[in-house]
Amino acid sequence: MAQWFESFQSPAAVEANGLGGVSAREAGAPSPLGALRSAAARIGTTLEEGTTCEELTREIAGQVGAAAAVLRVRGGAGSEYVAVCGNPAVLPGVKWAAAVARDTVGLGENGAVQAAPGGSRPALCVPLTVHGHCYGVLVCAREGALFTRAEAELVEFLAEQASSHIRHAREHDAVSGMVGKLQRALLAEPGRPHPNLDVAIRYLPVGQRALVGGDWCETVRLHFGRTLLVVGDVMGHGLEAAVDMASYRSTLRYIASADLPPHRVLRQLDDIASREPDRRPATCLIARVDPVRGLVTVASAGHLPPAVIDGSGRVALLPVPVGPPLGTGLGGYQPATYRLDPAQALMLFTDGLVERRGEDIDQSLDRLADLSFSAAADVEDVLDTVLARLDARNAEDDVAVLAARLHNRSAHVHDMQR
């Protein structure tokens, strides 16, 4: 690397550094160390392995005037060049480069290997290794003169920098993969409602990497054809909120097996959650639908009210007494019961569907109430419409929404008789 430093010192620069001269730094030119730092800083600007390889080959091509590429060694014909910068015809054959790479890595060497395969084009191969792990081989070649020792040292240094970034990128991908598997495990499918009830559910996590956060929907079959519909929202985002969400869901399923009314289910959920100091608070809305009687009983733990879409496609919010969020230990939940007929669709949702930053929640709910739907819309169409018109895919929070409609028995019998 010392020779590479010296290569930046032209005779004129050295002469200028004598008595009465002006240093290169004073003249405004970058120092060799500064130029080296700048070159290294242009590599590994992201946690994407492909981008790091492209940044490496682009920098090498500019520094030594050669075509550059990263060789992915997969054995035999599976090896290939990626992130090619410059004229690919100048690069040596893949088989030759792969053989050189295998020999170099097999001998435990990390330095550059220079040769002139099949003619006068010199080629430089540098394994991208960190702690004995090889992530590929940097290959650069050009017409004419061999690479100088200073150039080889520069290429080795930048390859070392890139190798470290590639290792970090792969470790990041591995951790992201494990998080994704855990999130998929937490994203359990809701239970199936009774066949006398049509239910549709949508879940949209905020951000691009998350698969699941703290929002959730659940359906639980009860006795006598009744179904429990639930939406919940755990405080926070990401994996920690998802873990608590899974705890609330599993606890809910256990409590619901006792066939308690919604407000008593919330009371028991709150009591259990309040005994776990590490569990995050959550809001929750529970609706017990009774198709035989045409009734829905609702209870809320700090959650937004449900909406009802009538046979004309108009939206109304059902008033529900709001108790404290789950996990506070305060209790005090109260039920509210309403008529529900097959012409109506019931919709439960988390606040991410309607809330917008800097906007009063009443104004957000009014936006939902101002929507109109097709009178013939089924529950799937209802959710597609509300998500599109409220631009839920660009929401600032997780979105979970559930729509349910009673089967029209008379219409079903009429269709059977036709």
CSV table of C-alpha atoms in Angstrom, one decimal:
chain,number,residue,atom,x,y,z
A,1,MET,CA,0.0,0.0,0.0
A,2,ALA,CA,3.0,2.3,0.5
A,3,GLN,CA,3.8,2.0,-3.2
A,4,TRP,CA,0.3,3.0,-4.0
A,5,PHE,CA,0.7,6.1,-1.9
A,6,GLU,CA,3.9,6.9,-3.7
A,7,SER,CA,2.2,6.5,-7.0
A,8,PHE,CA,0.1,9.6,-6.2
A,9,GLN,CA,3.2,11.6,-5.6
A,10,SER,CA,4.3,12.9,-9.0
A,11,PRO,CA,7.8,14.4,-9.3
A,12,ALA,CA,6.3,17.9,-9.5
A,13,ALA,CA,4.4,17.3,-6.3
A,14,VAL,CA,7.5,16.0,-4.5
A,15,GLU,CA,9.5,19.0,-5.8
A,16,ALA,CA,6.8,21.3,-4.6
A,17,ASN,CA,7.0,19.9,-1.1
A,18,GLY,CA,10.6,21.1,-0.8
A,19,LEU,CA,11.8,24.4,0.6
A,20,GLY,CA,9.6,27.2,-0.4
A,21,GLY,CA,7.1,24.8,-2.1
A,22,VAL,CA,3.4,24.3,-1.5
A,23,SER,CA,2.0,20.9,-0.4
A,24,ALA,CA,-0.6,19.1,-2.4
A,25,ARG,CA,-3.1,19.5,0.4
A,26,GLU,CA,-2.4,23.2,0.6
A,27,ALA,CA,-2.9,23.4,-3.2
A,28,GLY,CA,-6.3,21.8,-2.8
A,29,ALA,CA,-5.5,18.3,-4.1
A,30,PRO,CA,-6.6,15.4,-2.0
A,31,SER,CA,-4.0,13.5,0.0
A,32,PRO,CA,-3.3,9.9,-0.9
A,33,LEU,CA,-5.0,8.8,2.3
A,34,GLY,CA,-8.0,11.0,1.7
A,35,ALA,CA,-8.3,9.6,-1.9
A,36,LEU,CA,-8.1,6.0,-0.5
A,37,ARG,CA,-10.8,6.8,2.1
A,38,SER,CA,-13.0,8.3,-0.5
A,39,ALA,CA,-12.7,5.3,-2.7
A,40,ALA,CA,-13.5,2.9,0.2
A,41,ALA,CA,-16.5,5.1,1.2
A,42,ARG,CA,-18.1,4.6,-2.2
A,43,ILE,CA,-18.3,0.8,-1.6
A,44,GLY,CA,-20.9,-0.8,0.7
A,45,THR,CA,-23.3,2.1,0.9
A,46,THR,CA,-26.2,-0.3,1.4
A,47,LEU,CA,-26.9,-3.7,2.9
A,48,GLU,CA,-27.6,-5.1,-0.6
A,49,GLU,CA,-24.9,-7.6,-1.7
A,50,GLY,CA,-25.6,-6.9,-5.4
A,51,THR,CA,-25.2,-3.2,-5.0
A,52,THR,CA,-21.9,-3.6,-3.1
A,53,CYS,CA,-20.5,-5.8,-5.9
A,54,GLU,CA,-21.5,-3.2,-8.5
A,55,GLU,CA,-19.9,-0.4,-6.4
A,56,LEU,CA,-16.7,-2.5,-6.1
A,57,THR,CA,-16.3,-3.2,-9.8
A,58,ARG,CA,-17.2,0.3,-10.8
A,59,GLU,CA,-14.5,1.7,-8.4
A,60,ILE,CA,-11.9,-0.8,-9.5
A,61,ALA,CA,-12.6,0.0,-13.2
A,62,GLY,CA,-12.2,3.7,-12.6
A,63,GLN,CA,-9.0,3.3,-10.5
A,64,VAL,CA,-6.9,0.9,-12.6
A,65,GLY,CA,-8.6,1.3,-16.1
A,66,ALA,CA,-9.7,-2.3,-16.4
A,67,ALA,CA,-12.9,-4.3,-16.9
A,68,ALA,CA,-14.0,-5.7,-13.6
A,69,ALA,CA,-16.5,-8.3,-12.4
A,70,VAL,CA,-17.3,-10.5,-9.4
A,71,LEU,CA,-17.2,-14.2,-10.1
A,72,ARG,CA,-19.8,-16.3,-8.3
A,73,VAL,CA,-18.1,-19.7,-7.9
A,74,ARG,CA,-20.8,-22.4,-7.8
A,75,GLY,CA,-18.7,-25.3,-9.1
A,76,GLY,CA,-18.4,-26.4,-12.7
A,77,ALA,CA,-20.6,-24.7,-15.3
A,78,GLY,CA,-22.5,-23.0,-12.5
A,79,SER,CA,-20.0,-20.2,-12.0
A,80,GLU,CA,-20.8,-16.8,-13.6
A,81,TYR,CA,-19.7,-13.2,-13.7
A,82,VAL,CA,-21.9,-10.6,-12.0
A,83,ALA,CA,-21.7,-6.9,-11.6
A,84,VAL,CA,-19.6,-6.5,-14.8
A,85,CYS,CA,-18.2,-3.1,-15.3
A,86,GLY,CA,-16.3,-2.3,-18.6
A,87,ASN,CA,-15.9,-4.5,-21.7
A,88,PRO,CA,-16.8,-8.1,-20.7
A,89,ALA,CA,-14.8,-9.4,-23.7
A,90,VAL,CA,-11.6,-8.4,-21.9
A,91,LEU,CA,-12.3,-10.6,-18.9
A,92,PRO,CA,-10.8,-14.2,-18.9
A,93,GLY,CA,-13.0,-17.2,-19.3
A,94,VAL,CA,-15.1,-18.2,-16.3
A,95,LYS,CA,-13.6,-21.7,-16.1
A,96,TRP,CA,-10.1,-20.3,-15.9
A,97,ALA,CA,-11.0,-17.7,-13.2
A,98,ALA,CA,-12.9,-20.3,-11.3
A,99,ALA,CA,-9.9,-22.7,-11.3
A,100,VAL,CA,-7.6,-19.9,-10.1
A,101,ALA,CA,-10.1,-19.0,-7.4
A,102,ARG,CA,-10.3,-22.6,-6.2
A,103,ASP,CA,-6.6,-23.0,-6.1
A,104,THR,CA,-6.1,-19.7,-4.3
A,105,VAL,CA,-8.8,-20.2,-1.7
A,106,GLY,CA,-7.7,-23.9,-1.3
A,107,LEU,CA,-4.2,-22.7,-0.4
A,108,GLY,CA,-5.6,-20.2,2.1
A,109,GLU,CA,-4.3,-17.3,0.2
A,110,ASN,CA,-6.1,-14.0,0.2
A,111,GLY,CA,-3.8,-11.8,-2.0
A,112,ALA,CA,-4.2,-11.0,-5.7
A,113,VAL,CA,-3.1,-13.6,-8.3
A,114,GLN,CA,-2.0,-12.2,-11.7
A,115,ALA,CA,-1.7,-14.1,-14.9
A,116,ALA,CA,-2.2,-13.6,-18.6
A,117,PRO,CA,-4.6,-16.4,-19.8
A,118,GLY,CA,-4.7,-17.2,-23.5
A,119,GLY,CA,-2.8,-14.1,-24.7
A,120,SER,CA,-1.4,-10.7,-23.7
A,121,ARG,CA,-4.4,-9.6,-21.5
A,122,PRO,CA,-3.2,-9.5,-17.9
A,123,ALA,CA,-5.9,-10.6,-15.4
A,124,LEU,CA,-6.0,-10.1,-11.6
A,125,CYS,CA,-8.0,-12.4,-9.4
A,126,VAL,CA,-8.7,-11.5,-5.7
A,127,PRO,CA,-10.8,-13.8,-3.5
A,128,LEU,CA,-13.5,-11.9,-1.5
A,129,THR,CA,-12.8,-13.6,1.8
A,130,VAL,CA,-13.5,-12.8,5.4
A,131,HIS,CA,-12.4,-15.1,8.2
A,132,GLY,CA,-12.0,-18.1,5.9
A,133,HIS,CA,-15.4,-17.6,4.2
A,134,CYS,CA,-15.2,-16.9,0.4
A,135,TYR,CA,-18.0,-14.8,-1.0
A,136,GLY,CA,-16.8,-14.7,-4.6
A,137,VAL,CA,-13.7,-13.6,-6.6
A,138,LEU,CA,-13.0,-10.1,-7.9
A,139,VAL,CA,-11.6,-10.4,-11.4
A,140,CYS,CA,-10.2,-7.5,-13.4
A,141,ALA,CA,-8.4,-7.5,-16.8
A,142,ARG,CA,-7.2,-5.0,-19.4
A,143,GLU,CA,-5.3,-4.8,-22.7
A,144,GLY,CA,-1.6,-4.1,-22.5
A,145,ALA,CA,0.6,-3.7,-19.4
A,146,LEU,CA,0.5,-6.0,-16.4
A,147,PHE,CA,-0.9,-4.5,-13.2
A,148,THR,CA,1.7,-2.8,-11.1
A,149,ARG,CA,2.3,-3.8,-7.5
A,150,ALA,CA,0.7,-0.6,-6.3
A,151,GLU,CA,-2.4,-1.3,-8.4
A,152,ALA,CA,-2.6,-4.9,-7.1
A,153,GLU,CA,-2.4,-3.6,-3.5
A,154,LEU,CA,-5.2,-1.0,-4.2
A,155,VAL,CA,-7.4,-3.7,-5.7
A,156,GLU,CA,-6.7,-6.0,-2.7
A,157,PHE,CA,-7.6,-3.2,-0.2
A,158,LEU,CA,-10.9,-2.4,-1.9
A,159,ALA,CA,-11.7,-6.1,-2.2
A,160,GLU,CA,-11.2,-6.5,1.5
A,161,GLN,CA,-13.6,-3.6,2.2
A,162,ALA,CA,-16.2,-5.1,-0.1
A,163,SER,CA,-15.8,-8.5,1.4
A,164,SER,CA,-16.6,-7.1,4.9
A,165,HIS,CA,-19.7,-5.3,3.5
A,166,ILE,CA,-20.8,-8.5,1.7
A,167,ARG,CA,-20.5,-10.5,4.9
A,168,HIS,CA,-22.6,-7.9,6.8
A,169,ALA,CA,-25.2,-8.0,3.9
A,170,ARG,CA,-25.5,-11.8,4.1
A,171,GLU,CA,-25.7,-11.8,7.9
A,172,HIS,CA,-28.4,-9.1,7.7
A,173,ASP,CA,-30.3,-11.3,5.1
A,174,ALA,CA,-30.0,-14.3,7.3
A,175,VAL,CA,-31.4,-12.4,10.4
A,176,SER,CA,-34.2,-11.0,8.3
A,177,GLY,CA,-35.0,-14.4,7.1
A,178,MET,CA,-35.2,-15.8,10.6
A,179,VAL,CA,-37.4,-12.8,11.6
A,180,GLY,CA,-39.6,-13.5,8.6
A,181,LYS,CA,-40.1,-17.1,9.6
A,182,LEU,CA,-41.0,-16.1,13.1
A,183,GLN,CA,-43.4,-13.5,11.9
A,184,ARG,CA,-45.1,-16.1,9.6
A,185,ALA,CA,-45.4,-18.4,12.6
A,186,LEU,CA,-47.0,-15.5,14.6
A,187,LEU,CA,-49.4,-14.7,11.7
A,188,ALA,CA,-51.8,-17.5,12.5
A,189,GLU,CA,-54.9,-17.8,10.3
A,190,PRO,CA,-58.1,-16.7,12.0
A,191,GLY,CA,-60.6,-19.5,12.9
A,192,ARG,CA,-63.4,-20.3,10.6
A,193,PRO,CA,-66.9,-18.8,11.4
A,194,HIS,CA,-70.1,-20.7,11.2
A,195,PRO,CA,-71.3,-21.2,7.6
A,196,ASN,CA,-74.3,-18.9,8.4
A,197,LEU,CA,-71.9,-15.9,8.3
A,198,ASP,CA,-69.8,-14.6,5.4
A,199,VAL,CA,-66.5,-13.1,6.7
A,200,ALA,CA,-63.6,-11.4,4.8
A,201,ILE,CA,-60.4,-10.2,6.4
A,202,ARG,CA,-57.5,-8.0,5.2
A,203,TYR,CA,-54.2,-7.3,7.0
A,204,LEU,CA,-51.7,-4.7,5.8
A,205,PRO,CA,-48.5,-4.3,7.9
A,206,VAL,CA,-46.9,-0.9,7.7
A,207,GLY,CA,-43.4,-0.7,6.1
A,208,GLN,CA,-41.8,-3.0,3.5
A,209,ARG,CA,-40.0,-5.5,5.6
A,210,ALA,CA,-42.6,-6.4,8.2
A,211,LEU,CA,-44.9,-9.3,7.6
A,212,VAL,CA,-46.9,-8.8,10.8
A,213,GLY,CA,-47.1,-6.3,13.6
A,214,GLY,CA,-49.5,-5.7,16.5
A,215,ASP,CA,-52.8,-5.6,14.6
A,216,TRP,CA,-54.9,-8.8,14.4
A,217,CYS,CA,-58.3,-10.2,13.5
A,218,GLU,CA,-59.9,-13.4,14.9
A,219,THR,CA,-63.1,-15.4,14.5
A,220,VAL,CA,-64.3,-18.0,17.0
A,221,ARG,CA,-67.2,-20.4,16.6
A,222,LEU,CA,-69.6,-20.4,19.6
A,223,HIS,CA,-72.6,-22.6,20.4
A,224,PHE,CA,-76.0,-22.2,18.7
A,225,GLY,CA,-74.6,-20.9,15.4
A,226,ARG,CA,-73.1,-17.8,16.9
A,227,THR,CA,-69.6,-16.4,16.0
A,228,LEU,CA,-67.3,-14.1,17.9
A,229,LEU,CA,-65.6,-11.5,15.7
A,230,VAL,CA,-62.5,-9.7,17.1
A,231,VAL,CA,-60.1,-7.0,16.1
A,232,GLY,CA,-57.1,-5.9,18.2
A,233,ASP,CA,-54.3,-3.5,18.1
A,234,VAL,CA,-51.2,-3.9,20.3
A,235,MET,CA,-49.2,-0.8,21.1
A,236,GLY,CA,-46.1,-0.4,18.9
A,237,HIS,CA,-44.8,-2.1,15.8
A,238,GLY,CA,-42.5,-4.8,14.6
A,239,LEU,CA,-41.6,-8.1,16.1
A,240,GLU,CA,-42.1,-7.2,19.8
A,241,ALA,CA,-45.6,-6.1,19.1
A,242,ALA,CA,-46.3,-9.2,17.1
A,243,VAL,CA,-45.2,-11.4,19.9
A,244,ASP,CA,-47.6,-9.7,22.3
A,245,MET,CA,-50.3,-9.9,19.6
A,246,ALA,CA,-49.8,-13.7,19.5
A,247,SER,CA,-50.2,-13.9,23.3
A,248,TYR,CA,-53.5,-11.9,23.2
A,249,ARG,CA,-54.8,-14.1,20.4
A,250,SER,CA,-54.0,-17.4,22.2
A,251,THR,CA,-55.5,-16.0,25.4
A,252,LEU,CA,-58.6,-14.9,23.6
A,253,ARG,CA,-59.2,-18.3,22.1
A,254,TYR,CA,-58.9,-19.9,25.5
A,255,ILE,CA,-61.3,-17.5,27.1
A,256,ALA,CA,-63.8,-17.7,24.2
A,257,SER,CA,-64.2,-21.4,24.7
A,258,ALA,CA,-66.2,-20.7,27.8
A,259,ASP,CA,-68.8,-18.9,25.6
A,260,LEU,CA,-68.8,-15.7,27.7
A,261,PRO,CA,-70.5,-12.4,26.5
A,262,PRO,CA,-68.0,-10.0,24.8
A,263,HIS,CA,-67.6,-7.6,27.8
A,264,ARG,CA,-66.7,-10.5,30.1
A,265,VAL,CA,-64.2,-11.8,27.6
A,266,LEU,CA,-62.6,-8.4,27.7
A,267,ARG,CA,-62.6,-8.4,31.5
A,268,GLN,CA,-60.7,-11.7,31.6
A,269,LEU,CA,-58.3,-10.6,28.9
A,270,ASP,CA,-57.5,-7.5,30.8
A,271,ASP,CA,-57.1,-9.3,34.1
A,272,ILE,CA,-54.6,-11.8,32.6
A,273,ALA,CA,-52.6,-9.2,30.6
A,274,SER,CA,-52.3,-6.9,33.6
A,275,ARG,CA,-50.5,-9.6,35.6
A,276,GLU,CA,-47.8,-9.7,32.9
A,277,PRO,CA,-45.8,-6.4,33.3
A,278,ASP,CA,-43.8,-6.9,30.1
A,279,ARG,CA,-46.9,-7.3,27.9
A,280,ARG,CA,-47.9,-4.2,26.0
A,281,PRO,CA,-51.3,-2.7,26.3
A,282,ALA,CA,-53.8,-3.3,23.5
A,283,THR,CA,-57.1,-2.1,22.3
A,284,CYS,CA,-59.7,-4.6,21.3
A,285,LEU,CA,-63.2,-4.8,19.9
A,286,ILE,CA,-65.4,-7.9,20.2
A,287,ALA,CA,-68.6,-8.5,18.4
A,288,ARG,CA,-70.8,-11.6,19.0
A,289,VAL,CA,-73.0,-12.2,16.0
A,290,ASP,CA,-76.2,-14.3,16.5
A,291,PRO,CA,-77.7,-15.0,13.0
A,292,VAL,CA,-80.7,-16.9,14.4
A,293,ARG,CA,-81.9,-13.9,16.4
A,294,GLY,CA,-80.4,-11.3,14.0
A,295,LEU,CA,-78.4,-9.6,16.8
A,296,VAL,CA,-74.9,-8.4,17.3
A,297,THR,CA,-73.5,-7.6,20.8
A,298,VAL,CA,-70.4,-5.4,20.9
A,299,ALA,CA,-67.9,-4.5,23.6
A,300,SER,CA,-64.8,-2.2,23.3
A,301,ALA,CA,-61.5,-2.0,25.2
A,302,GLY,CA,-60.3,1.4,24.0
A,303,HIS,CA,-61.1,0.6,20.4
A,304,LEU,CA,-62.8,2.5,17.6
A,305,PRO,CA,-66.5,1.6,17.0
A,306,PRO,CA,-67.6,-0.8,14.3
A,307,ALA,CA,-69.3,0.4,11.1
A,308,VAL,CA,-72.5,-1.0,9.6
A,309,ILE,CA,-73.2,-0.7,5.8
A,310,ASP,CA,-76.9,-0.8,5.1
A,311,GLY,CA,-78.7,-2.2,2.1
A,312,SER,CA,-78.4,1.1,0.2
A,313,GLY,CA,-74.6,1.2,0.7
A,314,ARG,CA,-74.6,3.9,3.3
A,315,VAL,CA,-72.2,3.7,6.3
A,316,ALA,CA,-73.1,4.3,10.0
A,317,LEU,CA,-70.9,3.9,13.1
A,318,LEU,CA,-72.4,1.9,16.0
A,319,PRO,CA,-72.2,3.7,19.4
A,320,VAL,CA,-70.3,1.4,21.8
A,321,PRO,CA,-69.3,2.2,25.5
A,322,VAL,CA,-65.5,2.4,25.4
A,323,GLY,CA,-63.6,0.8,28.3
A,324,PRO,CA,-59.9,1.1,29.1
A,325,PRO,CA,-57.3,-0.7,26.9
A,326,LEU,CA,-56.4,-4.3,27.8
A,327,GLY,CA,-53.5,-4.7,30.2
A,328,THR,CA,-54.4,-1.8,32.5
A,329,GLY,CA,-56.3,-4.0,35.0
A,330,LEU,CA,-59.1,-1.4,35.3
A,331,GLY,CA,-61.9,-3.4,33.7
A,332,GLY,CA,-65.2,-1.7,33.4
A,333,TYR,CA,-66.4,-3.0,30.0
A,334,GLN,CA,-70.0,-2.7,28.9
A,335,PRO,CA,-71.9,-4.4,26.1
A,336,ALA,CA,-74.2,-2.8,23.5
A,337,THR,CA,-76.6,-4.9,21.4
A,338,TYR,CA,-78.1,-4.0,17.9
A,339,ARG,CA,-80.2,-5.6,15.3
A,340,LEU,CA,-78.4,-7.0,12.3
A,341,ASP,CA,-80.1,-8.3,9.1
A,342,PRO,CA,-78.7,-9.9,6.0
A,343,ALA,CA,-78.9,-6.7,4.0
A,344,GLN,CA,-76.3,-5.1,6.3
A,345,ALA,CA,-72.5,-5.7,6.5
A,346,LEU,CA,-70.7,-5.3,9.8
A,347,MET,CA,-67.1,-3.9,9.6
A,348,LEU,CA,-64.5,-4.0,12.4
A,349,PHE,CA,-61.2,-2.2,11.9
A,350,THR,CA,-58.0,-0.9,13.6
A,351,ASP,CA,-57.2,2.7,13.7
A,352,GLY,CA,-54.6,2.5,10.9
A,353,LEU,CA,-57.4,2.3,8.4
A,354,VAL,CA,-58.7,5.8,9.2
A,355,GLU,CA,-56.2,7.7,11.2
A,356,ARG,CA,-54.0,10.3,9.5
A,357,ARG,CA,-51.2,12.3,11.1
A,358,GLY,CA,-52.3,15.7,12.4
A,359,GLU,CA,-56.0,14.9,11.9
A,360,ASP,CA,-58.7,14.7,14.6
A,361,ILE,CA,-60.0,11.1,15.0
A,362,ASP,CA,-63.6,12.3,14.6
A,363,GLN,CA,-62.7,13.8,11.3
A,364,SER,CA,-61.0,10.5,10.3
A,365,LEU,CA,-64.2,8.5,11.2
A,366,ASP,CA,-66.3,11.0,9.3
A,367,ARG,CA,-64.3,10.2,6.2
A,368,LEU,CA,-65.2,6.5,6.6
A,369,ALA,CA,-68.8,7.4,7.3
A,370,ASP,CA,-69.0,9.4,4.1
A,371,LEU,CA,-68.1,6.4,1.9
A,372,SER,CA,-70.8,4.7,-0.2
A,373,PHE,CA,-70.9,1.2,-1.4
A,374,SER,CA,-72.7,-0.8,-4.0
A,375,ALA,CA,-75.9,-2.3,-2.6
A,376,ALA,CA,-74.9,-5.7,-4.1
A,377,ALA,CA,-71.4,-5.6,-2.7
A,378,ASP,CA,-70.3,-8.8,-0.9
A,379,VAL,CA,-67.9,-8.7,2.0
A,380,GLU,CA,-64.8,-9.1,-0.2
A,381,ASP,CA,-66.0,-6.2,-2.3
A,382,VAL,CA,-66.6,-4.1,0.8
A,383,LEU,CA,-63.0,-4.5,2.0
A,384,ASP,CA,-61.6,-3.9,-1.5
A,385,THR,CA,-63.6,-0.7,-1.7
A,386,VAL,CA,-62.8,0.7,1.7
A,387,LEU,CA,-59.0,-0.1,1.4
A,388,ALA,CA,-58.8,1.6,-2.0
A,389,ARG,CA,-60.9,4.7,-1.1
A,390,LEU,CA,-59.0,5.3,2.2
A,391,ASP,CA,-55.7,4.6,0.5
A,392,ALA,CA,-54.9,2.0,3.2
A,393,ARG,CA,-51.8,0.7,1.4
A,394,ASN,CA,-50.1,4.0,2.1
A,395,ALA,CA,-51.3,4.1,5.7
A,396,GLU,CA,-48.9,5.3,8.5
A,397,ASP,CA,-49.9,2.3,10.8
A,398,ASP,CA,-50.8,-1.3,10.5
A,399,VAL,CA,-54.2,-2.0,9.1
A,400,ALA,CA,-56.5,-4.9,10.1
A,401,VAL,CA,-60.1,-4.9,8.9
A,402,LEU,CA,-62.9,-7.5,9.0
A,403,ALA,CA,-66.3,-7.5,7.3
A,404,ALA,CA,-69.1,-9.9,8.0
A,405,ARG,CA,-72.6,-10.4,6.6
A,406,LEU,CA,-75.4,-12.8,7.6
A,407,HIS,CA,-76.6,-15.3,5.0
A,408,ASN,CA,-80.0,-14.4,3.5
A,409,ARG,CA,-81.8,-17.7,4.2
A,410,SER,CA,-84.9,-16.9,2.2
A,411,ALA,CA,-82.8,-15.9,-0.8
A,412,HIS,CA,-80.8,-19.1,-0.4
A,413,VAL,CA,-84.0,-21.3,-0.3
A,414,HIS,CA,-85.4,-19.4,-3.3
A,415,ASP,CA,-82.2,-20.1,-5.3
A,416,MET,CA,-82.4,-23.8,-4.4
A,417,GLN,CA,-86.0,-24.0,-5.6
A,418,ARG,CA,-85.2,-22.4,-9.0
